[in-house]
Short mmCIF file of C-alpha atoms in Angstrom, two decimals:
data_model
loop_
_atom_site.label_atom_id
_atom_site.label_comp_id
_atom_site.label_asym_id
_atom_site.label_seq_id
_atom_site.Cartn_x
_atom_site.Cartn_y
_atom_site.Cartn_z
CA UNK A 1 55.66 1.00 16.32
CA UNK A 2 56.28 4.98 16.83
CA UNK A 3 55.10 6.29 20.05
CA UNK A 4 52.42 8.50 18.12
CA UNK A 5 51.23 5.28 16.65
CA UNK A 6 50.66 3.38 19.69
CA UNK A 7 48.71 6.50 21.19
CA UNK A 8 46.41 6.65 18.11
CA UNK A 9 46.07 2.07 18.09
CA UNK A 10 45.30 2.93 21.64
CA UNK A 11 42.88 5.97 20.87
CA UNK A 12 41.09 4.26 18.18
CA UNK A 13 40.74 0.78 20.27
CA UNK A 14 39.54 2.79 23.16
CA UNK A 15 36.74 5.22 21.31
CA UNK A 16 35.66 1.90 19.10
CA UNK A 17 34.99 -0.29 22.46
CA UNK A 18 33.20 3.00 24.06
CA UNK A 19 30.62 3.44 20.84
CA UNK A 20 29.96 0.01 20.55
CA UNK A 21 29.09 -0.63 24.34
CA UNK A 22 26.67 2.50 23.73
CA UNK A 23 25.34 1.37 21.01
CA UNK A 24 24.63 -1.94 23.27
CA UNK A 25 22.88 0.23 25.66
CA UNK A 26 20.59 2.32 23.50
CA UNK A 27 19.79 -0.65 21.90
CA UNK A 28 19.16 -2.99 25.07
CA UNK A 29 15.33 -2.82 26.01
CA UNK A 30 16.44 -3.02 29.88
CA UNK A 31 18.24 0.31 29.19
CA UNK A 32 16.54 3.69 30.63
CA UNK A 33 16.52 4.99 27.78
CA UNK A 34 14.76 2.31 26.17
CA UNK A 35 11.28 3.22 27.04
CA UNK A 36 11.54 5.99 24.49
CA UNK A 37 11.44 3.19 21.78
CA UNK A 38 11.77 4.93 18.93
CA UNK A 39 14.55 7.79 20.40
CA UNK A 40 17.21 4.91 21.46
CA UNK A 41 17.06 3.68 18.16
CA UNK A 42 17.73 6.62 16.23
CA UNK A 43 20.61 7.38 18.57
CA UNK A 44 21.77 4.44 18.00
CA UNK A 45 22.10 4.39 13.99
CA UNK A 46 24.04 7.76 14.42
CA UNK A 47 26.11 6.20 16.75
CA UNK A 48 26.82 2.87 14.33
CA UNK A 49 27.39 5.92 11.94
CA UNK A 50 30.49 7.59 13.93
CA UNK A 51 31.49 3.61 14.42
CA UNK A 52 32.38 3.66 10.80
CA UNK A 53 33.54 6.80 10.56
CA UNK A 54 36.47 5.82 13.04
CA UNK A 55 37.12 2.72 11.40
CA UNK A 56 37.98 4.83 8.23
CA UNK A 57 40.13 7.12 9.79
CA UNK A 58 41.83 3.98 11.58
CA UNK A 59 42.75 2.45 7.26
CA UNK A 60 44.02 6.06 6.92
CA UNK A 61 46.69 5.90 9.42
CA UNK A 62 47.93 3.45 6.91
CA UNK A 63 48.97 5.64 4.81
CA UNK A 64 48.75 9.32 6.34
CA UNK A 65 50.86 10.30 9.22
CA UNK A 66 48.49 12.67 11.17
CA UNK A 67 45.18 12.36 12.64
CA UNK A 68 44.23 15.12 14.87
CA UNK A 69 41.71 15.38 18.00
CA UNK A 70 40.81 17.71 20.50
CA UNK A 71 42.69 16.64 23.41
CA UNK A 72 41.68 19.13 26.04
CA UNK A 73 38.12 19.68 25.25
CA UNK A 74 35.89 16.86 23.49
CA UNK A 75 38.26 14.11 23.04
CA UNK A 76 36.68 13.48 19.82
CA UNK A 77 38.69 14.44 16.00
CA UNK A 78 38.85 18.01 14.96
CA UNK A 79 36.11 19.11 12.54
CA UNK A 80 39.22 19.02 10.02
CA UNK A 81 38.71 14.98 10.05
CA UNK A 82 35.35 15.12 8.94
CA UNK A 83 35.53 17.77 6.11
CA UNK A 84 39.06 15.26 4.93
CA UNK A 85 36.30 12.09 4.99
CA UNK A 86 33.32 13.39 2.82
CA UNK A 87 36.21 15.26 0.45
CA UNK A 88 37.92 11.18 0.16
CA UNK A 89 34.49 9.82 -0.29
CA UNK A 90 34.19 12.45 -3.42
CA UNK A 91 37.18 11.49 -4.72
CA UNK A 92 37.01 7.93 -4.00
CA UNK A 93 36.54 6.52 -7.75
CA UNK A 94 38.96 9.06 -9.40
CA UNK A 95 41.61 7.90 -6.92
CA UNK A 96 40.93 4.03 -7.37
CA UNK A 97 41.51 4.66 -10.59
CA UNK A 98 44.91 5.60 -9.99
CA UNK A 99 45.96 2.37 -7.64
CA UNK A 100 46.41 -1.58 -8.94
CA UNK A 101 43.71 -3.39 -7.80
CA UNK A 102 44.08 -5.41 -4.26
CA UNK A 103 45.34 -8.78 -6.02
CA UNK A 104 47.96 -7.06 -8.06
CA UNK A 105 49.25 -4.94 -5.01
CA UNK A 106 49.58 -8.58 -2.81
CA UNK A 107 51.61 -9.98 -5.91
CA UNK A 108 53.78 -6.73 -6.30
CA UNK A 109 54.72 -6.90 -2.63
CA UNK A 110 55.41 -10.54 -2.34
CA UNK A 111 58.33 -10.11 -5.51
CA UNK A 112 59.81 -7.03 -3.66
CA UNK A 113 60.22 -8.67 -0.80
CA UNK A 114 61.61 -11.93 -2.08
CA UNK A 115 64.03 -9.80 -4.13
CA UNK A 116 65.04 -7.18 -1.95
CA UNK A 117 64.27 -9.04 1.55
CA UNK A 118 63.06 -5.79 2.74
CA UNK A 119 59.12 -4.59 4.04
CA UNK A 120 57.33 -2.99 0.67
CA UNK A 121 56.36 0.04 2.63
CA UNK A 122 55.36 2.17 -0.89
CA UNK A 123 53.12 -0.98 -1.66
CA UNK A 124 51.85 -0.80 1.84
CA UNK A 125 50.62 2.52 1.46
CA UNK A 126 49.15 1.84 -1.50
CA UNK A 127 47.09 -0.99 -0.18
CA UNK A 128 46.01 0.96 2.64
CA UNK A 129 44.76 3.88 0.78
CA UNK A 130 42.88 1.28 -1.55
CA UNK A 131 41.25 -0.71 1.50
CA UNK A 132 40.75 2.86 2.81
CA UNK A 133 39.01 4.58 -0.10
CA UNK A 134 37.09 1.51 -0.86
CA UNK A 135 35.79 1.94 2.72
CA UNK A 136 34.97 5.39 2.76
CA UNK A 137 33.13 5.04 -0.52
CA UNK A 138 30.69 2.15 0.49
CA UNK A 139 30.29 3.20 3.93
CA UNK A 140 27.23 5.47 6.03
CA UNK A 141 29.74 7.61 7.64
CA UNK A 142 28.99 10.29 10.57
CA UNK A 143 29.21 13.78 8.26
CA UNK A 144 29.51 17.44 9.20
CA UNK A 145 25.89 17.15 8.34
CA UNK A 146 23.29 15.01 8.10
CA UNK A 147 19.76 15.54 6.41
CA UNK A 148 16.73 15.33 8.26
CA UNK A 149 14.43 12.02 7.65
CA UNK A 150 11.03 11.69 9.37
CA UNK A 151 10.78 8.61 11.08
CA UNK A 152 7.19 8.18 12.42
CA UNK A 153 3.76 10.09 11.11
CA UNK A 154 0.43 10.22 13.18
CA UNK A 155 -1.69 12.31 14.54
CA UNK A 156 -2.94 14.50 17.08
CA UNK A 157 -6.64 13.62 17.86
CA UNK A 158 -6.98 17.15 19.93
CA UNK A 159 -6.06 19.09 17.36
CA UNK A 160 -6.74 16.63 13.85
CA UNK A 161 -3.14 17.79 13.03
CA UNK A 162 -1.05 15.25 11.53
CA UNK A 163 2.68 15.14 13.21
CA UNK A 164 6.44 14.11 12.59
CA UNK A 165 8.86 12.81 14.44
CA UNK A 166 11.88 14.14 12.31
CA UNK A 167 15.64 13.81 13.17
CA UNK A 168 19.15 15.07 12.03
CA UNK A 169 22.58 15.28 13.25
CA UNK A 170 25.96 16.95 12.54
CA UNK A 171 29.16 17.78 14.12
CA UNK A 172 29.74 21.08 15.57
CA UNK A 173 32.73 22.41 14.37
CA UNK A 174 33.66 24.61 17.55
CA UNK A 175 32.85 21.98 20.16
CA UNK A 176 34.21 19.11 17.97
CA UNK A 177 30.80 17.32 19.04
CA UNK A 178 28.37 14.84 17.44
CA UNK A 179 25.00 16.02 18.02
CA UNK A 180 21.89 14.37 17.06
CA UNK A 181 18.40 16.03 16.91
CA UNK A 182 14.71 14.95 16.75
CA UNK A 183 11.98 17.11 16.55
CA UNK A 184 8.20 16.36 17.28
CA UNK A 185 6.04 19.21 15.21
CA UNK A 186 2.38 19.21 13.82
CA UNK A 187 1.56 20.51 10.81
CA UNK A 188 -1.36 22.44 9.88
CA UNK A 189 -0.56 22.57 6.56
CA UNK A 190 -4.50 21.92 4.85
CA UNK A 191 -2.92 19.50 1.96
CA UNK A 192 -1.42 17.57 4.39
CA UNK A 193 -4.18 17.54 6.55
CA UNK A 194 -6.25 16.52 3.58
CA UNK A 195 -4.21 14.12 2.57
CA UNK A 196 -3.00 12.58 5.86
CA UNK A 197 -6.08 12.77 8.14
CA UNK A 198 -9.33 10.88 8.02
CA UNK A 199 -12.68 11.61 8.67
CA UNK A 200 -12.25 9.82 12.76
CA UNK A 201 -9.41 12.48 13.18
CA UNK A 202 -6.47 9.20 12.72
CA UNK A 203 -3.93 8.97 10.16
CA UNK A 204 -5.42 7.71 6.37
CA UNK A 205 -5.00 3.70 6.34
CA UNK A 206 -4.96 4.61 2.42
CA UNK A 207 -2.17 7.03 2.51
CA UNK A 208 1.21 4.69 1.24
CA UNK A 209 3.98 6.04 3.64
CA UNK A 210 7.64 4.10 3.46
CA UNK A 211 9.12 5.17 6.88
CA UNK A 212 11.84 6.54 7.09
CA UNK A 213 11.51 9.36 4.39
CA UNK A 214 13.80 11.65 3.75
CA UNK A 215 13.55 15.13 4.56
CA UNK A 216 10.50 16.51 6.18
CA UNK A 217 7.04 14.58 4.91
CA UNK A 218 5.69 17.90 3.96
CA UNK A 219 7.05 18.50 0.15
CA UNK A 220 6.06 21.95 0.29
CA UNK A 221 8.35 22.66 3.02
CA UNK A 222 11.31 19.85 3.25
CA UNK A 223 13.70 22.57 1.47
CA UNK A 224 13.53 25.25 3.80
CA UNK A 225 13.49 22.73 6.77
CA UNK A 226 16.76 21.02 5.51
CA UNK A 227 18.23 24.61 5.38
CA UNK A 228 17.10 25.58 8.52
CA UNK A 229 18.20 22.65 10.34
CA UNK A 230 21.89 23.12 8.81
CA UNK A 231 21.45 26.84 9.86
CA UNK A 232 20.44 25.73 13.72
CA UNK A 233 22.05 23.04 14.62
CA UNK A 234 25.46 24.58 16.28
CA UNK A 235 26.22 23.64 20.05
CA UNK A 236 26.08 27.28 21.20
CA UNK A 237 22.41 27.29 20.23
CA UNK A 238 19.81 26.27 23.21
CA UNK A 239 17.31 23.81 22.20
CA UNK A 240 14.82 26.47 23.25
CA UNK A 241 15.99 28.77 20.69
CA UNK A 242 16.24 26.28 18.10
CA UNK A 243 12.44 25.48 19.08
CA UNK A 244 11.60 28.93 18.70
CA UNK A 245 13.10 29.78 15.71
CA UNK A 246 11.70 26.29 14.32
CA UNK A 247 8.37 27.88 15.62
CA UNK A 248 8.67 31.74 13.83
CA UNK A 249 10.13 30.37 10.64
CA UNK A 250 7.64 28.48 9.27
CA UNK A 251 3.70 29.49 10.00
CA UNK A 252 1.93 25.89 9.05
CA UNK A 253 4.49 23.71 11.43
CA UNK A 254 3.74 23.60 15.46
CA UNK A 255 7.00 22.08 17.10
CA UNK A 256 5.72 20.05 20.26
CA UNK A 257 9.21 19.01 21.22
CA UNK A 258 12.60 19.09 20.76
CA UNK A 259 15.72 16.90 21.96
CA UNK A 260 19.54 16.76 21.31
CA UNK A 261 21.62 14.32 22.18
CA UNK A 262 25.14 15.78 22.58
CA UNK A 263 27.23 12.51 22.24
CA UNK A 264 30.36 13.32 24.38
CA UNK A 265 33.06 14.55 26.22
CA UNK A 266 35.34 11.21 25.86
CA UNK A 267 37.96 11.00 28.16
CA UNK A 268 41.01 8.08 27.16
CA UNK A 269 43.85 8.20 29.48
CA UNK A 270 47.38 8.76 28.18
CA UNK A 271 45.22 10.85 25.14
CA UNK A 272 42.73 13.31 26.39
CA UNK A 273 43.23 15.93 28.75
CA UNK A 274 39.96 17.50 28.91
CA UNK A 275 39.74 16.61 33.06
CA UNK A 276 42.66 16.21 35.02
CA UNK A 277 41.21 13.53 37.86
CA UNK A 278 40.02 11.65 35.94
CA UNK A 279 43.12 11.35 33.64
CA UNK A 280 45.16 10.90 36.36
CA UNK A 281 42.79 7.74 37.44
CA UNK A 282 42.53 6.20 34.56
CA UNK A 283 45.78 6.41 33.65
CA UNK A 284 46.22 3.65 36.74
CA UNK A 285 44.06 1.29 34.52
CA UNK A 286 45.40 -2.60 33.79
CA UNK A 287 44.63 -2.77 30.61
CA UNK A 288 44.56 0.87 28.07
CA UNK A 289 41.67 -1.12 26.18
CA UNK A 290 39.48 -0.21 29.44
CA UNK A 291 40.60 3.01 29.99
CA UNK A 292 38.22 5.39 29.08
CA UNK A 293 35.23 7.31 29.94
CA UNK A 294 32.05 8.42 27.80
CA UNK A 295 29.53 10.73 28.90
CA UNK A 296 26.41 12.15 27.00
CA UNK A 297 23.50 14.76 27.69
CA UNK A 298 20.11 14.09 26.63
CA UNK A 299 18.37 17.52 26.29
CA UNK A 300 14.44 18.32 25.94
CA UNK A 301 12.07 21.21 25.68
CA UNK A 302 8.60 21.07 24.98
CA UNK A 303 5.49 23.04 24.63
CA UNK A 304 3.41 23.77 27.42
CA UNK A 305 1.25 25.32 25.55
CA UNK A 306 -0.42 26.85 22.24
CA UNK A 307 -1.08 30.77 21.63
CA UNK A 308 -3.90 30.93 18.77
CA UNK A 309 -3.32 32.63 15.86
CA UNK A 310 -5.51 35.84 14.70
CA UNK A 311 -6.01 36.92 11.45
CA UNK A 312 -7.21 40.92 10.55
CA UNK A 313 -7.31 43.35 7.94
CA UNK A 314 -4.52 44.83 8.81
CA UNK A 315 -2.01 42.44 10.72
CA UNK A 316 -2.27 39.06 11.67
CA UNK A 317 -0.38 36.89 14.19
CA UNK A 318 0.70 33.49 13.78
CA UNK A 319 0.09 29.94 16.42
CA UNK A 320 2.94 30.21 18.64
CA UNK A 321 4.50 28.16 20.88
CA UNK A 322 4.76 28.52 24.74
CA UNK A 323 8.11 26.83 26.00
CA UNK A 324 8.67 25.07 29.30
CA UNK A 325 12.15 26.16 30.38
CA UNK A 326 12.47 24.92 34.22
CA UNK A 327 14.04 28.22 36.12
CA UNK A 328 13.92 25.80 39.36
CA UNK A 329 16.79 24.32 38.26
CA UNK A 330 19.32 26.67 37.73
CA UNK A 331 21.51 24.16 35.20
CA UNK A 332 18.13 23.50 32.98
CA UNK A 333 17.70 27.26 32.71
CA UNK A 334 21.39 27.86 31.57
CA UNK A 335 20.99 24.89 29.16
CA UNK A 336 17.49 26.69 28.07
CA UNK A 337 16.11 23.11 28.51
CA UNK A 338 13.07 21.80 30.62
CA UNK A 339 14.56 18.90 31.33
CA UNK A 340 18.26 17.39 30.50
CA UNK A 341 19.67 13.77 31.48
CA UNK A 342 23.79 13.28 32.35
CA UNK A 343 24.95 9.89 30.97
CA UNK A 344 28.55 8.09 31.73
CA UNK A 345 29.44 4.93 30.30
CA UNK A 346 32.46 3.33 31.87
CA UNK A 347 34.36 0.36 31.63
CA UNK A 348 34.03 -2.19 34.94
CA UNK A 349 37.65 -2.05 35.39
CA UNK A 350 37.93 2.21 35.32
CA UNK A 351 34.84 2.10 37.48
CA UNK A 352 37.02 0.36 40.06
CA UNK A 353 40.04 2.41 39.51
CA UNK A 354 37.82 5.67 40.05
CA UNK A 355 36.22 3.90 43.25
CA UNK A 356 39.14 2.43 44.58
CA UNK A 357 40.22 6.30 44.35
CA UNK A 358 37.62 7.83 46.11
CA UNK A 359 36.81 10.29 42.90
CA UNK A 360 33.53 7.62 41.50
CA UNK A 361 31.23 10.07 43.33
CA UNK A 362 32.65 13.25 42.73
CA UNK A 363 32.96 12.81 38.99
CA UNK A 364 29.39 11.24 38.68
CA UNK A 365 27.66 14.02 40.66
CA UNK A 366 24.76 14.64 38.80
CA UNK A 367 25.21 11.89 36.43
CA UNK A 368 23.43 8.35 35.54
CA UNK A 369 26.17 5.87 35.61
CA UNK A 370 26.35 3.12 33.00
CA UNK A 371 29.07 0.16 33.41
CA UNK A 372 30.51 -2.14 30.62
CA UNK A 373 31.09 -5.42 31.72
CA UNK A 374 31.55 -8.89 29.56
CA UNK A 375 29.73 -7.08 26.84
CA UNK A 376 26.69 -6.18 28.79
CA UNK A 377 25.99 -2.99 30.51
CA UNK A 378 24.62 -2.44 33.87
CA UNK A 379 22.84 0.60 35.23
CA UNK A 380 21.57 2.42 37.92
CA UNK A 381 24.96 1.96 39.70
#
């Protein structure tokens, strides 16, 4: 094995065991973030998402010789990766097409090498790109973009509004980021409120709705809300300004909160070098499988209050939106957040390494600490 293959079997074994402990965690009910119910288990089907999206890319190291990632920065793939993934998943068929079948390909390789007594790399390739297309075709991958689904309807007994939760996600090209979204709004909308709203000011029994749906619930308006989310989703946006351009853009929907999930920086020793302490201390790590280090930021603002409309003869003014951006904390305001959450996820073994160091405290400053042990994880370290 080529040193550029053992870093990327050490890469990929290192990135796999980090998503799947967090998927553990947002899926654990003894998690923190558990008691938002519904949130930790949207998180969590994005992150089963970029699961499979790795183990792709790991069947196309079969048969490619690059794979690319942002080694100083996010420690996730370049943006490159995920354009090459939905372009193979287009293609998938028409290339199958062109390849033997799997049994054929097992036979073909099994005469070469009992008549040449040498390794049937070609055939190899082949094979790979087969198990690797067939993959990629089948397959919920992680995208540059995901649509938005609504996930839970009720409704607002104040203000007899029916409301969404609605998420999406995609992967900022600069920042080489996964970031997932969810978005709490009321809508005013009078057919919806017709149709969705009963005469007690609850959500019709009568109205049929199979959760999750895809795009916004509100047919009127799901087109311009897929287009705006694909429009304001980039990392350099604040939530706030996503929230308030959610809020300007479309008259009959109220946004009541907004979070993103930015699902990273990973740091893998011997691969990333996006902080130098910590590469340096987990590069003194037993075993590379436990080398590693994933953090995430759980971002939120919401509306602290409503501005009524007016309508006049000659101008009228839209329900706005008052946002809660906390200027007491100096980090929430440059984050145009009112309230954001530091994550790290850590393997027991790095934990001890960092510890052992004296660096655990001055790399989790500011963050909640998460450790992977014997398949469980245990917080509040």
């Amino acid at each position: 094995m080529t040193p550029e293959n053992e870093a990327a079997a050490r890469y990929f074994s290192a990135i796999t065991a980090a998503l799947s402990g967090l998927e553990v965690f947002m899926r654990d009910d003894r998690s923190p973030l558990y008691r938002h119910g519904i949130v930790a288990r949207i998180v969590a089907e994005y992150i089963a998402r970029l699961d499979k999206s790795f183990a792709c890319w790991r069947n196309r190291l079969g048969f490619m010789d690059t794979f690319r990632i942002s080694r100083a920065d996010s420690g996730y793939p370049v943006f490159q990766n995920l354009l090459e993934l939905e372009n193979d998943r287009r293609q998938a068929d028409q290339r199958l097409a062109n390849i033997p079948q799997a049994g054929e390909l097992r036979e073909e390789m099994a005469d070469f090498i009992l008549r040449h007594k040498e390794f049937p790399e070609a055939l190899q390739r082949s094979m790979a790109e087969r198990l690797y297309l067939e993959d990629v075709k089948s397959e919920t991958t992680f995208g540059p973009f995901t649509l938005a689904q609504t996930a839970k309807v009720s409704v607002n007994p104040k203000t007899m509004r029916p409301y969404y939760l609605v998420h999406w996600a995609c992967f900022d090209g600069s920042a080489n980021l996964p970031l997932v979204y969810m978005v709490t709004v009321e809508d005013s909308s009078e057919s919806m409120v017709r149709q969705l709203v009963d005469s007690n000011g609850k959500l019709d029994e009568r109205v049929d709705i199979p959760l999750p749906v895809d795009g916004l619930l509100n047919p009127e308006l799901a087109h311009r809300f897929d287009d705006f989310t694909e429009k304001n989703s980039a990392y350099t946006l604040s939530p706030a300004t996503i929230a308030v351009n959610l809020d300007k853009d479309f008259e009959p929907l109220h946004p009541k909160q907004l979070r993103r999930v930015v699902l990273g920086p990973f740091y893998s020793a011997g691969i990333t070098e996006n902080n130098s302490t910590v590469t340096e201390v987990l590069a003194k790590v037993r075993r590379p499988e436990n080398a590693w280090l994933l953090t995430w930021t759980i971002q939120e603002v919401f509306s602290k209050s409503e501005k009524p409309g007016r309508k006049g003869l000659f101008s009228s003014e839209k329900t706005t939106q008052e946002f809660f951006i906390n200027t007491d904390d100096l980090e929430a305001a440059r984050q145009g957040v009112s309230s954001y959450e530091n994550h790290a996820l850590i393997p027991h073994e790095a934990y001890q390494a960092l510890y052992a160091a004296g660096e655990a405290q001055k790399i989790f400053s500011g963050y909640k600490v998460h450790i992977l042990s014997k398949g469980q994880v245990i917080s509040d370290v």
